[in-house]
PDB file of C-alpha atoms and ligand atoms in Angstrom:
ATOM      1  CA  UNK E 112     146.311-113.793  70.571  1.00  0.00           C
ATOM      2  CA  UNK E 113     145.442-110.862  72.673  1.00  0.00           C
ATOM      3  CA  UNK E 114     147.671-109.084  75.010  1.00  0.00           C
ATOM      4  CA  UNK E 115     146.190-110.667  78.203  1.00  0.00           C
ATOM      5  CA  UNK E 116     145.925-114.228  76.759  1.00  0.00           C
ATOM      6  CA  UNK E 117     149.684-113.892  75.975  1.00  0.00           C
ATOM      7  CA  UNK E 118     150.725-112.813  79.297  1.00  0.00           C
ATOM      8  CA  UNK E 119     148.565-115.655  80.971  1.00  0.00           C
ATOM      9  CA  UNK E 120     149.778-118.466  78.705  1.00  0.00           C
ATOM     10  CA  UNK E 121     153.679-117.580  78.689  1.00  0.00           C
ATOM     11  CA  UNK E 122     155.681-120.126  80.390  1.00  0.00           C
ATOM     12  CA  UNK E 123     159.497-120.852  80.350  1.00  0.00           C
ATOM     13  CA  UNK E 124     160.561-123.297  77.797  1.00  0.00           C
ATOM     14  CA  UNK E 125     163.808-125.451  79.094  1.00  0.00           C
ATOM     15  CA  UNK E 126     164.237-127.942  76.231  1.00  0.00           C
ATOM     16  CA  UNK E 127     164.905-126.585  72.807  1.00  0.00           C
ATOM     17  CA  UNK E 128     165.268-128.184  69.320  1.00  0.00           C
ATOM     18  CA  UNK E 129     168.575-127.478  67.506  1.00  0.00           C
ATOM     19  CA  UNK E 130     166.703-125.916  64.675  1.00  0.00           C
ATOM     20  CA  UNK E 131     167.998-122.190  64.172  1.00  0.00           C
ATOM     21  CA  UNK E 132     165.267-119.409  64.384  1.00  0.00           C
ATOM     22  CA  UNK E 133     165.187-117.216  61.384  1.00  0.00           C
ATOM     23  CA  UNK E 134     166.582-113.868  61.583  1.00  0.00           C
ATOM     24  CA  UNK E 135     163.137-112.310  60.770  1.00  0.00           C
ATOM     25  CA  UNK E 136     161.675-114.055  63.869  1.00  0.00           C
ATOM     26  CA  UNK E 137     164.818-112.968  65.932  1.00  0.00           C
ATOM     27  CA  UNK E 138     164.434-109.301  64.710  1.00  0.00           C
ATOM     28  CA  UNK E 139     160.821-109.418  65.761  1.00  0.00           C
ATOM     29  CA  UNK E 140     161.704-110.606  69.150  1.00  0.00           C
ATOM     30  CA  UNK E 141     164.437-107.983  69.443  1.00  0.00           C
ATOM     31  CA  UNK E 142     161.919-105.257  68.065  1.00  0.00           C
ATOM     32  CA  UNK E 143     159.598-105.974  70.878  1.00  0.00           C
ATOM     33  CA  UNK E 144     162.341-105.640  73.390  1.00  0.00           C
ATOM     34  CA  UNK E 145     163.593-102.273  71.920  1.00  0.00           C
ATOM     35  CA  UNK E 146     160.076-101.073  72.196  1.00  0.00           C
ATOM     36  CA  UNK E 147     160.021-101.475  75.861  1.00  0.00           C
ATOM     37  CA  UNK E 148     159.732 -98.413  78.080  1.00  0.00           C
ATOM     38  CA  UNK E 149     162.982 -97.023  79.678  1.00  0.00           C
ATOM     39  CA  UNK E 150     163.553 -94.691  82.728  1.00  0.00           C
ATOM     40  CA  UNK E 151     163.663 -91.196  81.110  1.00  0.00           C
ATOM     41  CA  UNK E 152     163.422 -92.752  77.755  1.00  0.00           C
ATOM     42  CA  UNK E 153     167.143 -93.203  77.710  1.00  0.00           C
ATOM     43  CA  UNK E 154     167.141 -96.391  75.734  1.00  0.00           C
ATOM     44  CA  UNK E 155     170.374 -97.618  77.266  1.00  0.00           C
ATOM     45  CA  UNK E 156     169.804-101.408  77.054  1.00  0.00           C
ATOM     46  CA  UNK E 157     172.264-103.181  74.824  1.00  0.00           C
ATOM     47  CA  UNK E 158     171.049-106.209  73.082  1.00  0.00           C
ATOM     48  CA  UNK E 159     173.803-108.755  72.287  1.00  0.00           C
ATOM     49  CA  UNK E 160     172.097-111.383  69.799  1.00  0.00           C
ATOM     50  CA  UNK E 161     174.328-114.417  69.917  1.00  0.00           C
ATOM     51  CA  UNK E 162     173.398-117.126  67.192  1.00  0.00           C
ATOM     52  CA  UNK E 163     176.835-118.274  66.544  1.00  0.00           C
ATOM     53  CA  UNK E 164     176.887-121.837  67.785  1.00  0.00           C
ATOM     54  CA  UNK E 165     180.813-121.893  68.576  1.00  0.00           C
ATOM     55  CA  UNK E 166     180.393-118.718  70.661  1.00  0.00           C
ATOM     56  CA  UNK E 167     177.631-120.215  72.607  1.00  0.00           C
ATOM     57  CA  UNK E 168     179.544-123.373  73.254  1.00  0.00           C
ATOM     58  CA  UNK E 169     182.406-121.312  74.376  1.00  0.00           C
ATOM     59  CA  UNK E 170     180.227-119.350  77.113  1.00  0.00           C
ATOM     60  CA  UNK E 171     178.809-122.832  78.162  1.00  0.00           C
ATOM     61  CA  UNK E 172     182.227-123.987  78.638  1.00  0.00           C
ATOM     62  CA  UNK E 173     183.425-120.785  80.402  1.00  0.00           C
ATOM     63  CA  UNK E 174     180.400-120.738  82.614  1.00  0.00           C
ATOM     64  CA  UNK E 175     180.656-124.342  83.572  1.00  0.00           C
ATOM     65  CA  UNK E 176     184.405-123.796  84.566  1.00  0.00           C
ATOM     66  CA  UNK E 177     183.678-120.650  86.546  1.00  0.00           C
ATOM     67  CA  UNK E 178     180.634-121.736  88.261  1.00  0.00           C
ATOM     68  CA  UNK E 179     181.571-125.157  89.056  1.00  0.00           C
ATOM     69  CA  UNK E 180     179.226-128.412  88.158  1.00  0.00           C
ATOM     70  CA  UNK E 181     175.969-127.325  86.634  1.00  0.00           C
ATOM     71  CA  UNK E 182     173.763-128.212  83.787  1.00  0.00           C
ATOM     72  CA  UNK E 183     174.138-126.350  80.487  1.00  0.00           C
ATOM     73  CA  UNK E 184     172.821-123.061  81.486  1.00  0.00           C
ATOM     74  CA  UNK E 185     170.896-121.842  78.208  1.00  0.00           C
ATOM     75  CA  UNK E 186     169.485-125.460  77.913  1.00  0.00           C
ATOM     76  CA  UNK E 187     170.926-125.595  74.298  1.00  0.00           C
ATOM     77  CA  UNK E 188     168.831-122.976  72.908  1.00  0.00           C
ATOM     78  CA  UNK E 189     169.971-121.992  69.223  1.00  0.00           C
ATOM     79  CA  UNK E 190     169.535-118.160  70.182  1.00  0.00           C
ATOM     80  CA  UNK E 191     170.766-116.267  73.375  1.00  0.00           C
ATOM     81  CA  UNK E 192     170.111-112.640  73.760  1.00  0.00           C
ATOM     82  CA  UNK E 193     172.254-111.219  76.468  1.00  0.00           C
ATOM     83  CA  UNK E 194     171.041-107.641  77.929  1.00  0.00           C
ATOM     84  CA  UNK E 195     173.455-105.186  79.112  1.00  0.00           C
ATOM     85  CA  UNK E 196     173.397-101.613  80.171  1.00  0.00           C
ATOM     86  CA  UNK E 197     175.373 -99.012  81.798  1.00  0.00           C
ATOM     87  CA  UNK E 198     176.831 -99.921  85.137  1.00  0.00           C
ATOM     88  CA  UNK E 199     176.321 -96.441  86.540  1.00  0.00           C
ATOM     89  CA  UNK E 200     172.888 -95.952  85.476  1.00  0.00           C
ATOM     90  CA  UNK E 201     170.086 -96.242  88.187  1.00  0.00           C
ATOM     91  CA  UNK E 202     167.396 -97.885  86.222  1.00  0.00           C
ATOM     92  CA  UNK E 203     169.720-100.566  84.374  1.00  0.00           C
ATOM     93  CA  UNK E 204     168.268-103.605  85.830  1.00  0.00           C
ATOM     94  CA  UNK E 205     164.527-102.150  85.704  1.00  0.00           C
ATOM     95  CA  UNK E 206     165.035-101.311  81.894  1.00  0.00           C
ATOM     96  CA  UNK E 207     166.458-104.777  81.078  1.00  0.00           C
ATOM     97  CA  UNK E 208     163.494-106.537  82.855  1.00  0.00           C
ATOM     98  CA  UNK E 209     161.173-104.478  80.887  1.00  0.00           C
ATOM     99  CA  UNK E 210     162.739-105.438  77.706  1.00  0.00           C
ATOM    100  CA  UNK E 211     162.892-109.189  79.028  1.00  0.00           C
ATOM    101  CA  UNK E 212     159.269-109.394  79.471  1.00  0.00           C
ATOM    102  CA  UNK E 213     158.562-107.621  76.095  1.00  0.00           C
ATOM    103  CA  UNK E 214     160.648-110.385  74.514  1.00  0.00           C
ATOM    104  CA  UNK E 215     159.281-113.205  76.261  1.00  0.00           C
ATOM    105  CA  UNK E 216     155.737-112.136  75.343  1.00  0.00           C
ATOM    106  CA  UNK E 217     156.760-111.668  71.711  1.00  0.00           C
ATOM    107  CA  UNK E 218     158.255-115.366  71.629  1.00  0.00           C
ATOM    108  CA  UNK E 219     154.907-116.544  72.939  1.00  0.00           C
ATOM    109  CA  UNK E 220     153.006-114.808  70.181  1.00  0.00           C
ATOM    110  CA  UNK E 221     155.374-116.069  67.587  1.00  0.00           C
ATOM    111  CA  UNK E 222     155.288-119.831  68.782  1.00  0.00           C
ATOM    112  CA  UNK E 223     158.960-119.593  70.207  1.00  0.00           C
ATOM    113  CA  UNK E 224     160.137-120.832  73.515  1.00  0.00           C
ATOM    114  CA  UNK E 225     162.040-118.685  75.676  1.00  0.00           C
ATOM    115  CA  UNK E 226     163.679-118.747  79.326  1.00  0.00           C
ATOM    116  CA  UNK E 227     165.525-116.096  81.390  1.00  0.00           C
ATOM    117  CA  UNK E 228     168.826-117.323  82.329  1.00  0.00           C
ATOM    118  CA  UNK E 229     170.610-115.478  85.123  1.00  0.00           C
ATOM    119  CA  UNK E 230     174.324-117.104  85.045  1.00  0.00           C
ATOM    120  CA  UNK E 231     176.068-114.502  82.743  1.00  0.00           C
ATOM    121  CA  UNK E 232     174.561-111.917  85.135  1.00  0.00           C
ATOM    122  CA  UNK E 233     175.693-113.819  88.177  1.00  0.00           C
ATOM    123  CA  UNK E 234     179.204-113.787  86.789  1.00  0.00           C
ATOM    124  CA  UNK E 235     179.200-110.347  85.397  1.00  0.00           C
ATOM    125  CA  UNK E 236     182.266-109.395  87.611  1.00  0.00           C
ATOM    126  CA  UNK E 237     184.054-112.662  86.705  1.00  0.00           C
ATOM    127  CA  UNK E 238     187.126-111.781  84.872  1.00  0.00           C
ATOM    128  CA  UNK E 239     187.073-114.660  82.254  1.00  0.00           C
ATOM    129  CA  UNK E 240     183.276-114.005  81.485  1.00  0.00           C
ATOM    130  CA  UNK E 241     183.822-110.228  81.436  1.00  0.00           C
ATOM    131  CA  UNK E 242     186.747-110.529  78.990  1.00  0.00           C
ATOM    132  CA  UNK E 243     184.616-112.780  76.807  1.00  0.00           C
ATOM    133  CA  UNK E 244     181.669-110.468  76.840  1.00  0.00           C
ATOM    134  CA  UNK E 245     183.847-107.449  76.065  1.00  0.00           C
ATOM    135  CA  UNK E 246     185.409-109.261  73.164  1.00  0.00           C
ATOM    136  CA  UNK E 247     181.692-109.781  71.850  1.00  0.00           C
ATOM    137  CA  UNK E 248     181.041-106.007  72.194  1.00  0.00           C
ATOM    138  CA  UNK E 249     180.318-105.219  75.752  1.00  0.00           C
ATOM    139  CA  UNK E 250     181.572-101.693  76.438  1.00  0.00           C
ATOM    140  CA  UNK E 251     183.898-100.911  79.127  1.00  0.00           C
ATOM    141  CA  UNK E 252     181.068 -99.031  80.924  1.00  0.00           C
ATOM    142  CA  UNK E 253     178.365-101.746  80.581  1.00  0.00           C
ATOM    143  CA  UNK E 254     177.469-104.955  82.691  1.00  0.00           C
ATOM    144  CA  UNK E 255     175.235-107.766  81.799  1.00  0.00           C
ATOM    145  CA  UNK E 256     171.869-107.846  83.684  1.00  0.00           C
ATOM    146  CA  UNK E 257     170.078-110.796  82.009  1.00  0.00           C
ATOM    147  CA  UNK E 258     170.026-113.152  79.227  1.00  0.00           C
ATOM    148  CA  UNK E 259     167.073-114.712  77.013  1.00  0.00           C
ATOM    149  CA  UNK E 260     167.386-118.165  75.805  1.00  0.00           C
ATOM    150  CA  UNK E 261     165.170-118.524  72.539  1.00  0.00           C
ATOM    151  CA  UNK E 262     164.294-121.471  70.450  1.00  0.00           C
ATOM    152  CA  UNK E 263     161.634-123.886  69.254  1.00  0.00           C
ATOM    153  CA  UNK E 264     160.520-126.171  72.060  1.00  0.00           C
ATOM    154  CA  UNK E 265     161.523-129.680  72.068  1.00  0.00           C
ATOM    155  CA  UNK E 266     158.564-130.948  74.014  1.00  0.00           C
ATOM    156  CA  UNK E 267     155.447-133.196  73.299  1.00  0.00           C
ATOM    157  CA  UNK E 268     153.075-130.270  74.111  1.00  0.00           C
ATOM    158  CA  UNK E 269     155.205-127.655  72.375  1.00  0.00           C
ATOM    159  CA  UNK E 270     154.825-124.396  74.405  1.00  0.00           C
ATOM    160  CA  UNK E 271     152.392-125.944  76.689  1.00  0.00           C
ATOM    161  CA  UNK E 272     150.427-122.874  77.074  1.00  0.00           C
ATOM    162  CA  UNK E 273     148.286-122.857  80.107  1.00  0.00           C
ATOM    163  CA  UNK E 274     146.751-120.524  82.683  1.00  0.00           C
ATOM    164  CA  UNK E 275     148.113-121.056  86.053  1.00  0.00           C
ATOM    165  CA  UNK E 276     146.684-118.898  88.993  1.00  0.00           C
ATOM    166  CA  UNK E 277     149.432-117.420  90.715  1.00  0.00           C
ATOM    167  CA  UNK E 278     149.772-118.606  94.494  1.00  0.00           C
ATOM    168  CA  UNK E 279     152.029-115.733  95.656  1.00  0.00           C
ATOM    169  CA  UNK E 280     152.193-112.030  95.058  1.00  0.00           C
ATOM    170  CA  UNK E 281     150.312-110.562  98.107  1.00  0.00           C
ATOM    171  CA  UNK E 282     147.837-107.970  96.977  1.00  0.00           C
ATOM    172  CA  UNK E 283     146.550-105.291  99.408  1.00  0.00           C
ATOM    173  CA  UNK E 284     143.526-103.126  98.227  1.00  0.00           C
ATOM    174  CA  UNK E 285     143.249 -99.692  99.870  1.00  0.00           C
ATOM    175  CA  UNK E 286     139.732 -98.644  99.296  1.00  0.00           C
TER     176      UNK E 286
HETATM  177  C1  FMN I 595     164.741-112.525  87.357  1.00  0.00           C
HETATM  178  C2  FMN I 595     164.603-113.869  87.032  1.00  0.00           C
HETATM  179  C3  FMN I 595     165.521-114.862  86.879  1.00  0.00           C
HETATM  180  C4  FMN I 595     165.425-116.104  86.246  1.00  0.00           C
HETATM  181  N1  FMN I 595     166.575-116.912  86.288  1.00  0.00           N
HETATM  182  C5  FMN I 595     166.357-118.186  85.652  1.00  0.00           C
HETATM  183  C6  FMN I 595     167.539-118.977  85.529  1.00  0.00           C
HETATM  184  O1  FMN I 595     168.709-118.637  85.645  1.00  0.00           O
HETATM  185  N2  FMN I 595     167.393-120.295  84.798  1.00  0.00           N
HETATM  186  C7  FMN I 595     165.987-120.801  84.766  1.00  0.00           C
HETATM  187  O2  FMN I 595     165.827-121.860  84.126  1.00  0.00           O
HETATM  188  N3  FMN I 595     164.787-119.875  84.678  1.00  0.00           N
HETATM  189  C8  FMN I 595     165.057-118.710  85.309  1.00  0.00           C
HETATM  190  N4  FMN I 595     163.995-117.826  85.450  1.00  0.00           N
HETATM  191  C9  FMN I 595     162.619-118.317  85.022  1.00  0.00           C
HETATM  192  C10 FMN I 595     161.735-118.496  86.373  1.00  0.00           C
HETATM  193  O3  FMN I 595     162.064-119.706  87.046  1.00  0.00           O
HETATM  194  C11 FMN I 595     160.263-118.770  85.870  1.00  0.00           C
HETATM  195  O4  FMN I 595     159.857-117.631  85.125  1.00  0.00           O
HETATM  196  C12 FMN I 595     159.369-118.961  87.052  1.00  0.00           C
HETATM  197  O5  FMN I 595     159.729-120.426  87.601  1.00  0.00           O
HETATM  198  C13 FMN I 595     157.841-118.940  86.614  1.00  0.00           C
HETATM  199  O6  FMN I 595     157.686-120.029  85.620  1.00  0.00           O
HETATM  200  P1  FMN I 595     157.041-119.756  84.130  1.00  0.00           P
HETATM  201  O7  FMN I 595     158.082-118.720  83.409  1.00  0.00           O
HETATM  202  O8  FMN I 595     156.985-121.046  83.415  1.00  0.00           O
HETATM  203  O9  FMN I 595     155.809-118.932  84.248  1.00  0.00           O
HETATM  204  C14 FMN I 595     164.280-116.490  85.951  1.00  0.00           C
HETATM  205  C15 FMN I 595     163.165-115.579  85.992  1.00  0.00           C
HETATM  206  C16 FMN I 595     163.288-114.354  86.440  1.00  0.00           C
HETATM  207  C17 FMN I 595     162.167-113.396  86.434  1.00  0.00           C
END
């Protein structure tokens, strides 16, 4: 798959098989994220790779309790990569977003489904979520900016790769 094809056919997956993804594949996705550009090449994005199902379940329970009634936020994906960065760094969210896109494209190339999930970011100032994330390795000076749910799609048409023309995104040519 070439790069443009990978970009055009990537779509979010929201139903995953329980099958765990091999460490080798996870590391390829992670490597793609760690090769993303960063402001001033500071490389401050912290990748927290969660494959422990008990920890994932704890996060699901915490988020449900703190968010109120909501469906399982990570769609039962067996892998969740939580991306954090320094809270006082101006390009934190931009750097994290570059890494997220690289990882989503890598997933498409590797026949893995992925979906950006925002709940931990939304709850980044929530005391219970923050305490849990600190326990898992989030530093005192870091905050969570995004998370990526990853796994094998549990859908009849797998990744349902298709090209959809964007309807939004205004473009202005200034010739
Ligand atoms: C910043 C951002 C936040 C998102 N948050 C969520 C989320 O919390 N849950 C979810 O299911 N999808 C989330 N998405 C995925 C978008 O809904 C999805 O990318 C968009 O609808 C386009 O669909 P596609 O990815 O299938 O092309 C998020 C995407 C972005 C870029």
